[in-house]
């Protein structure tokens, strides 16, 4: 029936997205700070979080490593004020990240609706 | 919730940029001030931005939320603008008056830059606000 194991995965992804928003916010806040370098985080280990059902030995298995976000410095032109923040990049990333978050919320919302519909015996809800 | 930390970070940006605009305003309004409480003409002031770390750790102990703050307001030590105005009450024995080392053009550019950066922070804030609002609507 309902595969609610997906919830923790989505929750986790939402948490990551919210944390990345902090990183991007910091970049915007420090747009005029001398010596500041643009920072971002990567989600390379994110996939390993998926708790997949292993029914065949040839299936990919989740390695279960610590899904730590990795911080990296974004390469960019350093301006006259010794600062590498590119406002256009930051605003576009902020918007993208925000939309990703909203998409995840939308997903959870739909999932909850399905569950509610099941509880209410379908049509009677 | 980490989204609230993001809000706080951008708020530090707003505060810092507002301070910068205030200082630029003060400079602009005193472009011709020849007398100050400290004596002598007005000296141009500038803000120093510095990153601040606050709140909980973000990724690990080494990476924390980074906001920004105005760590100091410093005086510009470039020489005053000396103009020959013998009739001026603040003229020295040679007839020269020292005017503030403020360039109105420079201050206007500074002011516009501060306003743009302020707007960028507002933009980020509104995106975060949408994210938080959508989270609150979950399950409705």
PDB file of C-alpha atoms in Angstrom:
ATOM      1  CA  UNK A   1       0.000   0.000   0.000  1.00  0.00           C
ATOM      2  CA  UNK A   2       1.590   3.179   1.173  1.00  0.00           C
ATOM      3  CA  UNK A   3       5.319   3.411   1.128  1.00  0.00           C
ATOM      4  CA  UNK A   4       5.967   5.711   4.050  1.00  0.00           C
ATOM      5  CA  UNK A   5       9.647   4.949   4.093  1.00  0.00           C
ATOM      6  CA  UNK A   6       9.929   7.730   1.589  1.00  0.00           C
ATOM      7  CA  UNK A   7       9.066  10.316   4.237  1.00  0.00           C
ATOM      8  CA  UNK A   8      12.387  10.210   6.093  1.00  0.00           C
ATOM      9  CA  UNK A   9      14.227  10.577   2.796  1.00  0.00           C
ATOM     10  CA  UNK A  10      12.185  13.613   1.797  1.00  0.00           C
ATOM     11  CA  UNK A  11      12.514  15.080   5.276  1.00  0.00           C
ATOM     12  CA  UNK A  12      16.242  14.673   5.070  1.00  0.00           C
ATOM     13  CA  UNK A  13      16.412  16.319   1.699  1.00  0.00           C
ATOM     14  CA  UNK A  14      14.334  19.215   3.032  1.00  0.00           C
ATOM     15  CA  UNK A  15      16.774  19.603   5.875  1.00  0.00           C
ATOM     16  CA  UNK A  16      19.697  19.733   3.457  1.00  0.00           C
ATOM     17  CA  UNK A  17      17.964  22.281   1.293  1.00  0.00           C
ATOM     18  CA  UNK A  18      17.247  24.460   4.318  1.00  0.00           C
ATOM     19  CA  UNK A  19      20.896  24.238   5.348  1.00  0.00           C
ATOM     20  CA  UNK A  20      22.090  25.175   1.897  1.00  0.00           C
ATOM     21  CA  UNK A  21      19.802  28.188   2.097  1.00  0.00           C
ATOM     22  CA  UNK A  22      21.807  29.287   5.143  1.00  0.00           C
ATOM     23  CA  UNK A  23      25.013  29.019   3.168  1.00  0.00           C
ATOM     24  CA  UNK A  24      23.597  31.069   0.299  1.00  0.00           C
ATOM     25  CA  UNK A  25      22.190  33.603   2.756  1.00  0.00           C
ATOM     26  CA  UNK A  26      25.630  34.013   4.258  1.00  0.00           C
ATOM     27  CA  UNK A  27      27.032  34.733   0.793  1.00  0.00           C
ATOM     28  CA  UNK A  28      24.444  37.448   0.206  1.00  0.00           C
ATOM     29  CA  UNK A  29      24.977  38.953   3.660  1.00  0.00           C
ATOM     30  CA  UNK A  30      28.723  39.105   3.031  1.00  0.00           C
ATOM     31  CA  UNK A  31      28.506  40.612  -0.419  1.00  0.00           C
ATOM     32  CA  UNK A  32      30.610  43.619   0.660  1.00  0.00           C
ATOM     33  CA  UNK A  33      32.863  41.979   3.223  1.00  0.00           C
ATOM     34  CA  UNK A  34      36.513  42.255   2.215  1.00  0.00           C
ATOM     35  CA  UNK A  35      38.303  38.922   2.067  1.00  0.00           C
ATOM     36  CA  UNK A  36      35.104  36.883   1.892  1.00  0.00           C
ATOM     37  CA  UNK A  37      34.929  33.983  -0.578  1.00  0.00           C
ATOM     38  CA  UNK A  38      31.713  32.467  -1.936  1.00  0.00           C
ATOM     39  CA  UNK A  39      30.839  29.220  -0.186  1.00  0.00           C
ATOM     40  CA  UNK A  40      28.517  26.406  -1.096  1.00  0.00           C
ATOM     41  CA  UNK A  41      27.759  22.845  -0.062  1.00  0.00           C
ATOM     42  CA  UNK A  42      27.626  19.684  -2.119  1.00  0.00           C
ATOM     43  CA  UNK A  43      25.139  16.882  -1.767  1.00  0.00           C
ATOM     44  CA  UNK A  44      27.177  14.125  -3.337  1.00  0.00           C
ATOM     45  CA  UNK A  45      26.525  11.701  -0.507  1.00  0.00           C
ATOM     46  CA  UNK A  46      22.835  12.403  -0.472  1.00  0.00           C
ATOM     47  CA  UNK A  47      21.875   9.405  -2.629  1.00  0.00           C
ATOM     48  CA  UNK A  48      23.349   6.975  -0.161  1.00  0.00           C
ATOM     49  CA  UNK A  49      20.612   7.885   2.278  1.00  0.00           C
ATOM     50  CA  UNK A  50      17.953   6.113   0.262  1.00  0.00           C
ATOM     51  CA  UNK A  51      16.964   3.001   2.126  1.00  0.00           C
ATOM     52  CA  UNK A  52      16.383   0.790  -0.870  1.00  0.00           C
ATOM     53  CA  UNK A  53      14.952  -2.682  -0.650  1.00  0.00           C
ATOM     54  CA  UNK A  54      17.571  -5.198  -1.643  1.00  0.00           C
ATOM     55  CA  UNK A  55      15.869  -8.203  -3.193  1.00  0.00           C
ATOM     56  CA  UNK A  56      18.679  -9.207  -5.476  1.00  0.00           C
ATOM     57  CA  UNK A  57      22.381  -9.406  -4.750  1.00  0.00           C
ATOM     58  CA  UNK A  58      23.032  -7.382  -7.890  1.00  0.00           C
ATOM     59  CA  UNK A  59      21.028  -4.459  -6.552  1.00  0.00           C
ATOM     60  CA  UNK A  60      22.794  -1.372  -5.411  1.00  0.00           C
ATOM     61  CA  UNK A  61      23.097  -1.305  -1.642  1.00  0.00           C
ATOM     62  CA  UNK A  62      23.065   1.812   0.454  1.00  0.00           C
ATOM     63  CA  UNK A  63      26.477   2.133   1.989  1.00  0.00           C
ATOM     64  CA  UNK A  64      25.148   4.006   4.996  1.00  0.00           C
ATOM     65  CA  UNK A  65      28.015   6.436   5.333  1.00  0.00           C
ATOM     66  CA  UNK A  66      27.675   9.607   7.297  1.00  0.00           C
ATOM     67  CA  UNK A  67      25.843  11.929   4.933  1.00  0.00           C
ATOM     68  CA  UNK A  68      27.869  14.927   5.899  1.00  0.00           C
ATOM     69  CA  UNK A  69      27.526  17.929   3.657  1.00  0.00           C
ATOM     70  CA  UNK A  70      30.733  19.066   2.168  1.00  0.00           C
ATOM     71  CA  UNK A  71      31.579  22.704   2.065  1.00  0.00           C
ATOM     72  CA  UNK A  72      33.539  24.075  -0.842  1.00  0.00           C
ATOM     73  CA  UNK A  73      34.701  27.416  -2.073  1.00  0.00           C
ATOM     74  CA  UNK A  74      33.096  28.579  -5.291  1.00  0.00           C
ATOM     75  CA  UNK A  75      35.690  29.664  -7.818  1.00  0.00           C
ATOM     76  CA  UNK A  76      34.955  33.120  -9.032  1.00  0.00           C
ATOM     77  CA  UNK A  77      36.461  36.425  -9.943  1.00  0.00           C
ATOM     78  CA  UNK A  78      37.709  38.334  -6.946  1.00  0.00           C
ATOM     79  CA  UNK A  79      36.637  41.935  -7.255  1.00  0.00           C
ATOM     80  CA  UNK A  80      38.363  45.154  -6.263  1.00  0.00           C
ATOM     81  CA  UNK A  81      37.123  44.830  -2.685  1.00  0.00           C
ATOM     82  CA  UNK A  82      38.760  41.381  -2.325  1.00  0.00           C
ATOM     83  CA  UNK A  83      35.401  39.619  -2.407  1.00  0.00           C
ATOM     84  CA  UNK A  84      34.282  36.860  -4.776  1.00  0.00           C
ATOM     85  CA  UNK A  85      30.512  36.941  -4.256  1.00  0.00           C
ATOM     86  CA  UNK A  86      28.626  37.139  -7.531  1.00  0.00           C
ATOM     87  CA  UNK A  87      25.189  38.526  -6.705  1.00  0.00           C
ATOM     88  CA  UNK A  88      23.546  37.131  -9.844  1.00  0.00           C
ATOM     89  CA  UNK A  89      24.729  33.626  -9.087  1.00  0.00           C
ATOM     90  CA  UNK A  90      23.612  33.877  -5.473  1.00  0.00           C
ATOM     91  CA  UNK A  91      20.151  35.162  -6.302  1.00  0.00           C
ATOM     92  CA  UNK A  92      19.620  32.491  -8.942  1.00  0.00           C
ATOM     93  CA  UNK A  93      20.853  29.739  -6.610  1.00  0.00           C
ATOM     94  CA  UNK A  94      18.683  31.087  -3.789  1.00  0.00           C
ATOM     95  CA  UNK A  95      15.626  31.005  -6.029  1.00  0.00           C
ATOM     96  CA  UNK A  96      16.441  27.531  -7.341  1.00  0.00           C
ATOM     97  CA  UNK A  97      17.042  26.176  -3.863  1.00  0.00           C
ATOM     98  CA  UNK A  98      13.833  27.777  -2.597  1.00  0.00           C
ATOM     99  CA  UNK A  99      11.834  26.234  -5.433  1.00  0.00           C
ATOM    100  CA  UNK A 100      13.372  22.836  -4.762  1.00  0.00           C
ATOM    101  CA  UNK A 101      12.250  23.128  -1.167  1.00  0.00           C
ATOM    102  CA  UNK A 102       8.729  24.093  -2.223  1.00  0.00           C
ATOM    103  CA  UNK A 103       8.660  21.108  -4.608  1.00  0.00           C
ATOM    104  CA  UNK A 104       9.558  18.792  -1.729  1.00  0.00           C
ATOM    105  CA  UNK A 105       6.842  20.343   0.420  1.00  0.00           C
ATOM    106  CA  UNK A 106       4.412  19.844  -2.448  1.00  0.00           C
ATOM    107  CA  UNK A 107       5.403  16.199  -2.619  1.00  0.00           C
ATOM    108  CA  UNK A 108       4.865  15.604   1.103  1.00  0.00           C
ATOM    109  CA  UNK A 109       1.598  17.473   0.885  1.00  0.00           C
ATOM    110  CA  UNK A 110       0.328  15.193  -1.896  1.00  0.00           C
ATOM    111  CA  UNK A 111       1.473  12.125   0.003  1.00  0.00           C
ATOM    112  CA  UNK A 112      -0.437  13.272   3.084  1.00  0.00           C
ATOM    113  CA  UNK A 113      -3.510  13.862   0.954  1.00  0.00           C
ATOM    114  CA  UNK A 114      -3.348  10.296  -0.322  1.00  0.00           C
ATOM    115  CA  UNK A 115      -3.120   8.960   3.217  1.00  0.00           C
ATOM    116  CA  UNK A 116      -6.001  11.146   4.325  1.00  0.00           C
ATOM    117  CA  UNK A 117      -8.044   9.905   1.416  1.00  0.00           C
ATOM    118  CA  UNK A 118      -7.364   6.328   2.459  1.00  0.00           C
ATOM    119  CA  UNK A 119      -8.383   7.081   6.045  1.00  0.00           C
ATOM    120  CA  UNK A 120     -11.580   8.719   4.851  1.00  0.00           C
ATOM    121  CA  UNK A 121     -12.448   5.683   2.711  1.00  0.00           C
ATOM    122  CA  UNK A 122     -11.792   7.423  -0.535  1.00  0.00           C
ATOM    123  CA  UNK A 123     -14.830   9.204  -1.898  1.00  0.00           C
ATOM    124  CA  UNK A 124     -16.403  10.089   1.444  1.00  0.00           C
ATOM    125  CA  UNK A 125     -13.586  12.452   2.394  1.00  0.00           C
TER     126      UNK A 125
ATOM    127  CA  UNK B   1      14.886  25.217  12.456  1.00  0.00           C
ATOM    128  CA  UNK B   2      17.641  26.043  10.044  1.00  0.00           C
ATOM    129  CA  UNK B   3      15.497  28.341   7.915  1.00  0.00           C
ATOM    130  CA  UNK B   4      15.218  30.743  10.820  1.00  0.00           C
ATOM    131  CA  UNK B   5      19.007  30.863  11.015  1.00  0.00           C
ATOM    132  CA  UNK B   6      19.035  31.788   7.335  1.00  0.00           C
ATOM    133  CA  UNK B   7      16.641  34.623   8.161  1.00  0.00           C
ATOM    134  CA  UNK B   8      18.978  35.823  10.895  1.00  0.00           C
ATOM    135  CA  UNK B   9      21.966  35.760   8.568  1.00  0.00           C
ATOM    136  CA  UNK B  10      20.237  38.017   6.064  1.00  0.00           C
ATOM    137  CA  UNK B  11      19.079  40.244   8.888  1.00  0.00           C
ATOM    138  CA  UNK B  12      22.710  40.859   9.817  1.00  0.00           C
ATOM    139  CA  UNK B  13      23.214  41.855   6.176  1.00  0.00           C
ATOM    140  CA  UNK B  14      20.338  44.327   6.377  1.00  0.00           C
ATOM    141  CA  UNK B  15      21.678  45.870   9.577  1.00  0.00           C
ATOM    142  CA  UNK B  16      25.191  46.224   8.197  1.00  0.00           C
ATOM    143  CA  UNK B  17      24.062  47.780   4.925  1.00  0.00           C
ATOM    144  CA  UNK B  18      21.768  50.171   6.775  1.00  0.00           C
ATOM    145  CA  UNK B  19      24.681  51.306   8.952  1.00  0.00           C
ATOM    146  CA  UNK B  20      26.707  51.866   5.802  1.00  0.00           C
ATOM    147  CA  UNK B  21      23.912  53.963   4.274  1.00  0.00           C
ATOM    148  CA  UNK B  22      23.638  55.944   7.516  1.00  0.00           C
ATOM    149  CA  UNK B  23      27.340  56.723   7.470  1.00  0.00           C
ATOM    150  CA  UNK B  24      27.153  57.715   3.794  1.00  0.00           C
ATOM    151  CA  UNK B  25      24.196  59.992   4.655  1.00  0.00           C
ATOM    152  CA  UNK B  26      26.167  61.586   7.423  1.00  0.00           C
ATOM    153  CA  UNK B  27      29.077  62.163   5.029  1.00  0.00           C
ATOM    154  CA  UNK B  28      26.803  63.638   2.386  1.00  0.00           C
ATOM    155  CA  UNK B  29      25.080  66.044   4.739  1.00  0.00           C
ATOM    156  CA  UNK B  30      28.424  67.256   6.048  1.00  0.00           C
ATOM    157  CA  UNK B  31      30.145  67.957   2.732  1.00  0.00           C
ATOM    158  CA  UNK B  32      30.625  71.610   3.717  1.00  0.00           C
ATOM    159  CA  UNK B  33      30.836  71.419   7.505  1.00  0.00           C
ATOM    160  CA  UNK B  34      33.864  73.343   8.722  1.00  0.00           C
ATOM    161  CA  UNK B  35      33.128  73.135  12.427  1.00  0.00           C
ATOM    162  CA  UNK B  36      32.651  69.982  14.483  1.00  0.00           C
ATOM    163  CA  UNK B  37      32.459  69.170  18.201  1.00  0.00           C
ATOM    164  CA  UNK B  38      35.999  67.737  18.016  1.00  0.00           C
ATOM    165  CA  UNK B  39      37.196  70.924  16.338  1.00  0.00           C
ATOM    166  CA  UNK B  40      38.198  71.380  12.730  1.00  0.00           C
ATOM    167  CA  UNK B  41      36.236  70.362   9.657  1.00  0.00           C
ATOM    168  CA  UNK B  42      34.204  67.176   9.336  1.00  0.00           C
ATOM    169  CA  UNK B  43      36.220  64.093   8.495  1.00  0.00           C
ATOM    170  CA  UNK B  44      34.744  61.523   6.109  1.00  0.00           C
ATOM    171  CA  UNK B  45      33.747  58.263   7.811  1.00  0.00           C
ATOM    172  CA  UNK B  46      33.655  54.742   6.461  1.00  0.00           C
ATOM    173  CA  UNK B  47      32.375  51.406   7.752  1.00  0.00           C
ATOM    174  CA  UNK B  48      34.401  48.206   8.096  1.00  0.00           C
ATOM    175  CA  UNK B  49      32.535  44.984   7.347  1.00  0.00           C
ATOM    176  CA  UNK B  50      33.504  41.795   9.077  1.00  0.00           C
ATOM    177  CA  UNK B  51      32.042  38.292   9.091  1.00  0.00           C
ATOM    178  CA  UNK B  52      30.495  37.124  12.334  1.00  0.00           C
ATOM    179  CA  UNK B  53      29.875  33.590  13.404  1.00  0.00           C
ATOM    180  CA  UNK B  54      26.906  32.836  15.544  1.00  0.00           C
ATOM    181  CA  UNK B  55      24.373  30.185  16.368  1.00  0.00           C
ATOM    182  CA  UNK B  56      24.684  26.451  16.068  1.00  0.00           C
ATOM    183  CA  UNK B  57      27.224  24.760  13.886  1.00  0.00           C
ATOM    184  CA  UNK B  58      26.052  24.182  10.349  1.00  0.00           C
ATOM    185  CA  UNK B  59      28.036  21.226   9.073  1.00  0.00           C
ATOM    186  CA  UNK B  60      30.607  20.526  11.731  1.00  0.00           C
ATOM    187  CA  UNK B  61      32.407  22.424  14.443  1.00  0.00           C
ATOM    188  CA  UNK B  62      34.465  24.351  11.893  1.00  0.00           C
ATOM    189  CA  UNK B  63      31.645  25.578   9.723  1.00  0.00           C
ATOM    190  CA  UNK B  64      29.240  27.932  11.391  1.00  0.00           C
ATOM    191  CA  UNK B  65      26.674  30.376  10.204  1.00  0.00           C
ATOM    192  CA  UNK B  66      28.382  33.448   8.892  1.00  0.00           C
ATOM    193  CA  UNK B  67      26.667  36.755   9.098  1.00  0.00           C
ATOM    194  CA  UNK B  68      28.156  40.187   8.717  1.00  0.00           C
ATOM    195  CA  UNK B  69      28.590  43.098  11.063  1.00  0.00           C
ATOM    196  CA  UNK B  70      29.999  46.588  11.027  1.00  0.00           C
ATOM    197  CA  UNK B  71      33.048  46.040  13.204  1.00  0.00           C
ATOM    198  CA  UNK B  72      34.176  49.663  13.152  1.00  0.00           C
ATOM    199  CA  UNK B  73      33.447  53.081  11.771  1.00  0.00           C
ATOM    200  CA  UNK B  74      36.774  54.544  10.752  1.00  0.00           C
ATOM    201  CA  UNK B  75      37.758  58.050   9.771  1.00  0.00           C
ATOM    202  CA  UNK B  76      39.191  58.759   6.368  1.00  0.00           C
ATOM    203  CA  UNK B  77      42.626  60.284   6.897  1.00  0.00           C
ATOM    204  CA  UNK B  78      43.035  61.796   3.443  1.00  0.00           C
ATOM    205  CA  UNK B  79      43.850  65.532   3.604  1.00  0.00           C
ATOM    206  CA  UNK B  80      41.136  68.154   3.756  1.00  0.00           C
ATOM    207  CA  UNK B  81      40.104  70.133   0.733  1.00  0.00           C
ATOM    208  CA  UNK B  82      41.731  73.572   1.118  1.00  0.00           C
ATOM    209  CA  UNK B  83      39.973  76.437  -0.629  1.00  0.00           C
ATOM    210  CA  UNK B  84      41.017  80.099  -0.779  1.00  0.00           C
ATOM    211  CA  UNK B  85      38.217  82.031   0.941  1.00  0.00           C
ATOM    212  CA  UNK B  86      39.728  84.883   2.946  1.00  0.00           C
ATOM    213  CA  UNK B  87      36.319  86.220   4.002  1.00  0.00           C
ATOM    214  CA  UNK B  88      35.307  82.955   5.652  1.00  0.00           C
ATOM    215  CA  UNK B  89      35.264  83.025   9.491  1.00  0.00           C
ATOM    216  CA  UNK B  90      37.188  79.723   9.590  1.00  0.00           C
ATOM    217  CA  UNK B  91      39.906  80.863   7.193  1.00  0.00           C
ATOM    218  CA  UNK B  92      43.479  80.485   8.456  1.00  0.00           C
ATOM    219  CA  UNK B  93      46.060  83.273   8.403  1.00  0.00           C
ATOM    220  CA  UNK B  94      46.770  82.602   4.694  1.00  0.00           C
ATOM    221  CA  UNK B  95      43.075  82.917   3.823  1.00  0.00           C
ATOM    222  CA  UNK B  96      42.535  79.197   3.225  1.00  0.00           C
ATOM    223  CA  UNK B  97      39.564  77.267   4.591  1.00  0.00           C
ATOM    224  CA  UNK B  98      39.784  73.508   5.166  1.00  0.00           C
ATOM    225  CA  UNK B  99      36.689  71.763   3.845  1.00  0.00           C
ATOM    226  CA  UNK B 100      35.778  68.120   4.614  1.00  0.00           C
ATOM    227  CA  UNK B 101      37.459  65.372   2.582  1.00  0.00           C
ATOM    228  CA  UNK B 102      34.052  64.234   1.347  1.00  0.00           C
ATOM    229  CA  UNK B 103      33.252  63.739  -2.311  1.00  0.00           C
ATOM    230  CA  UNK B 104      29.511  63.951  -2.908  1.00  0.00           C
ATOM    231  CA  UNK B 105      29.810  61.799  -6.013  1.00  0.00           C
ATOM    232  CA  UNK B 106      31.624  59.041  -4.147  1.00  0.00           C
ATOM    233  CA  UNK B 107      29.074  59.082  -1.339  1.00  0.00           C
ATOM    234  CA  UNK B 108      26.189  58.814  -3.773  1.00  0.00           C
ATOM    235  CA  UNK B 109      27.801  55.789  -5.419  1.00  0.00           C
ATOM    236  CA  UNK B 110      28.412  54.286  -1.980  1.00  0.00           C
ATOM    237  CA  UNK B 111      24.800  54.924  -1.038  1.00  0.00           C
ATOM    238  CA  UNK B 112      23.499  53.245  -4.194  1.00  0.00           C
ATOM    239  CA  UNK B 113      25.742  50.249  -3.651  1.00  0.00           C
ATOM    240  CA  UNK B 114      24.450  49.923  -0.072  1.00  0.00           C
ATOM    241  CA  UNK B 115      20.858  50.132  -1.305  1.00  0.00           C
ATOM    242  CA  UNK B 116      21.461  47.385  -3.878  1.00  0.00           C
ATOM    243  CA  UNK B 117      23.048  45.093  -1.320  1.00  0.00           C
ATOM    244  CA  UNK B 118      20.184  45.820   1.068  1.00  0.00           C
ATOM    245  CA  UNK B 119      17.719  44.825  -1.646  1.00  0.00           C
ATOM    246  CA  UNK B 120      19.641  41.599  -2.290  1.00  0.00           C
ATOM    247  CA  UNK B 121      19.226  40.672   1.368  1.00  0.00           C
ATOM    248  CA  UNK B 122      15.530  41.528   1.202  1.00  0.00           C
ATOM    249  CA  UNK B 123      15.238  39.273  -1.855  1.00  0.00           C
ATOM    250  CA  UNK B 124      16.852  36.385   0.001  1.00  0.00           C
ATOM    251  CA  UNK B 125      14.620  37.038   3.012  1.00  0.00           C
ATOM    252  CA  UNK B 126      11.465  36.881   0.945  1.00  0.00           C
ATOM    253  CA  UNK B 127      12.503  33.555  -0.582  1.00  0.00           C
ATOM    254  CA  UNK B 128      13.137  32.126   2.900  1.00  0.00           C
ATOM    255  CA  UNK B 129       9.830  33.537   4.088  1.00  0.00           C
ATOM    256  CA  UNK B 130       8.049  31.674   1.292  1.00  0.00           C
ATOM    257  CA  UNK B 131       9.847  28.475   2.295  1.00  0.00           C
ATOM    258  CA  UNK B 132       8.791  28.852   5.930  1.00  0.00           C
ATOM    259  CA  UNK B 133       5.216  29.711   4.993  1.00  0.00           C
ATOM    260  CA  UNK B 134       4.937  26.677   2.766  1.00  0.00           C
ATOM    261  CA  UNK B 135       6.266  24.493   5.572  1.00  0.00           C
ATOM    262  CA  UNK B 136       3.622  25.874   7.908  1.00  0.00           C
ATOM    263  CA  UNK B 137       0.944  25.060   5.340  1.00  0.00           C
ATOM    264  CA  UNK B 138       1.991  21.414   5.287  1.00  0.00           C
ATOM    265  CA  UNK B 139      -0.868  19.057   6.059  1.00  0.00           C
ATOM    266  CA  UNK B 140      -3.561  21.640   5.518  1.00  0.00           C
TER     267      UNK B 140
END
